[in-house]
Amino acid sequence: MAKFEIQTFTLFGGWVNCWERDGEKEYFDTLSAAVDALEEFFEDQEQAYFNGEIEDLYDREDYRIRTVKEGV
């Protein structure tokens, strides 16, 4: 079964999976789970912005969800 990953665009590496849980790359079993995780991430960073904890909002265009091969 395929897995899904959230990728972040980086200047030197292009699109890479920077998402980790407990020091391991994070993969999602369903597209829905990946979408939910990404939306939660943006909600958290928007709250941090409005609380004055960060200066700028992240650009949604710098994130995407991709299917990765089986066996990941």
PDB file of C-alpha atoms in Angstrom:
ATOM      1  CA  MET A   1       0.000   0.000   0.000  1.00  0.00           C
ATOM      2  CA  ALA A   2       1.271   3.466  -0.864  1.00  0.00           C
ATOM      3  CA  LYS A   3       2.133   6.018   1.799  1.00  0.00           C
ATOM      4  CA  PHE A   4       1.950   9.790   1.715  1.00  0.00           C
ATOM      5  CA  GLU A   5       4.478  12.384   2.830  1.00  0.00           C
ATOM      6  CA  ILE A   6       4.382  16.118   3.336  1.00  0.00           C
ATOM      7  CA  GLN A   7       7.167  17.818   1.431  1.00  0.00           C
ATOM      8  CA  THR A   8       8.658  21.253   2.033  1.00  0.00           C
ATOM      9  CA  PHE A   9      10.378  23.279  -0.677  1.00  0.00           C
ATOM     10  CA  THR A  10      13.950  24.166   0.298  1.00  0.00           C
ATOM     11  CA  LEU A  11      16.360  26.412  -1.586  1.00  0.00           C
ATOM     12  CA  PHE A  12      19.180  23.900  -1.782  1.00  0.00           C
ATOM     13  CA  GLY A  13      17.348  20.573  -1.704  1.00  0.00           C
ATOM     14  CA  GLY A  14      14.181  21.268  -3.667  1.00  0.00           C
ATOM     15  CA  TRP A  15      11.169  19.310  -2.410  1.00  0.00           C
ATOM     16  CA  VAL A  16      12.057  17.188   0.632  1.00  0.00           C
ATOM     17  CA  ASN A  17      10.253  15.453   3.467  1.00  0.00           C
ATOM     18  CA  CYS A  18      11.245  17.490   6.529  1.00  0.00           C
ATOM     19  CA  TRP A  19       8.463  16.092   8.721  1.00  0.00           C
ATOM     20  CA  GLU A  20       9.629  13.967  11.616  1.00  0.00           C
ATOM     21  CA  ARG A  21       8.100  12.200  14.567  1.00  0.00           C
ATOM     22  CA  ASP A  22      10.393  10.886  17.295  1.00  0.00           C
ATOM     23  CA  GLY A  23      13.450  11.514  15.084  1.00  0.00           C
ATOM     24  CA  GLU A  24      12.086   9.479  12.134  1.00  0.00           C
ATOM     25  CA  LYS A  25      10.678  10.707   8.820  1.00  0.00           C
ATOM     26  CA  GLU A  26       6.887  10.792   9.061  1.00  0.00           C
ATOM     27  CA  TYR A  27       4.703   9.035   6.496  1.00  0.00           C
ATOM     28  CA  PHE A  28       0.924   8.837   6.463  1.00  0.00           C
ATOM     29  CA  ASP A  29      -1.241   5.830   5.624  1.00  0.00           C
ATOM     30  CA  THR A  30      -3.927   7.926   3.914  1.00  0.00           C
ATOM     31  CA  LEU A  31      -4.104  11.152   1.970  1.00  0.00           C
ATOM     32  CA  SER A  32      -6.701  12.371   4.443  1.00  0.00           C
ATOM     33  CA  ALA A  33      -4.312  11.903   7.376  1.00  0.00           C
ATOM     34  CA  ALA A  34      -1.604  13.881   5.559  1.00  0.00           C
ATOM     35  CA  VAL A  35      -4.040  16.682   4.716  1.00  0.00           C
ATOM     36  CA  ASP A  36      -5.223  16.813   8.334  1.00  0.00           C
ATOM     37  CA  ALA A  37      -1.632  17.012   9.622  1.00  0.00           C
ATOM     38  CA  LEU A  38      -0.757  19.801   7.202  1.00  0.00           C
ATOM     39  CA  GLU A  39      -3.889  21.771   8.078  1.00  0.00           C
ATOM     40  CA  GLU A  40      -3.145  21.385  11.793  1.00  0.00           C
ATOM     41  CA  PHE A  41       0.382  22.670  11.133  1.00  0.00           C
ATOM     42  CA  PHE A  42      -0.977  25.800   9.414  1.00  0.00           C
ATOM     43  CA  GLU A  43      -3.553  26.380  12.136  1.00  0.00           C
ATOM     44  CA  ASP A  44      -0.826  26.143  14.794  1.00  0.00           C
ATOM     45  CA  GLN A  45       1.491  28.542  12.984  1.00  0.00           C
ATOM     46  CA  GLU A  46      -1.358  31.016  12.360  1.00  0.00           C
ATOM     47  CA  GLN A  47      -2.124  30.977  16.092  1.00  0.00           C
ATOM     48  CA  ALA A  48       1.573  31.509  16.866  1.00  0.00           C
ATOM     49  CA  TYR A  49       1.588  34.472  14.458  1.00  0.00           C
ATOM     50  CA  PHE A  50      -1.460  36.077  16.055  1.00  0.00           C
ATOM     51  CA  ASN A  51       0.032  35.491  19.517  1.00  0.00           C
ATOM     52  CA  GLY A  52       3.185  37.334  18.421  1.00  0.00           C
ATOM     53  CA  GLU A  53       5.356  34.219  18.741  1.00  0.00           C
ATOM     54  CA  ILE A  54       6.502  34.313  15.093  1.00  0.00           C
ATOM     55  CA  GLU A  55       6.938  37.296  12.763  1.00  0.00           C
ATOM     56  CA  ASP A  56       5.662  35.903   9.457  1.00  0.00           C
ATOM     57  CA  LEU A  57       3.208  33.294   8.251  1.00  0.00           C
ATOM     58  CA  TYR A  58       4.563  30.363   6.281  1.00  0.00           C
ATOM     59  CA  ASP A  59       3.708  30.206   2.586  1.00  0.00           C
ATOM     60  CA  ARG A  60       1.332  27.339   1.784  1.00  0.00           C
ATOM     61  CA  GLU A  61       2.925  27.067  -1.662  1.00  0.00           C
ATOM     62  CA  ASP A  62       6.106  25.799   0.013  1.00  0.00           C
ATOM     63  CA  TYR A  63       4.312  22.620   1.151  1.00  0.00           C
ATOM     64  CA  ARG A  64       2.794  19.753  -0.775  1.00  0.00           C
ATOM     65  CA  ILE A  65       1.643  16.173  -0.250  1.00  0.00           C
ATOM     66  CA  ARG A  66       3.027  13.405  -2.444  1.00  0.00           C
ATOM     67  CA  THR A  67       2.512   9.682  -2.728  1.00  0.00           C
ATOM     68  CA  VAL A  68       5.620   7.651  -2.014  1.00  0.00           C
ATOM     69  CA  LYS A  69       6.353   4.085  -3.041  1.00  0.00           C
ATOM     70  CA  GLU A  70       5.277   1.071  -1.078  1.00  0.00           C
ATOM     71  CA  GLY A  71       7.546  -0.285   1.613  1.00  0.00           C
ATOM     72  CA  VAL A  72       8.548   3.055   3.114  1.00  0.00           C
TER      73      VAL A  72
END
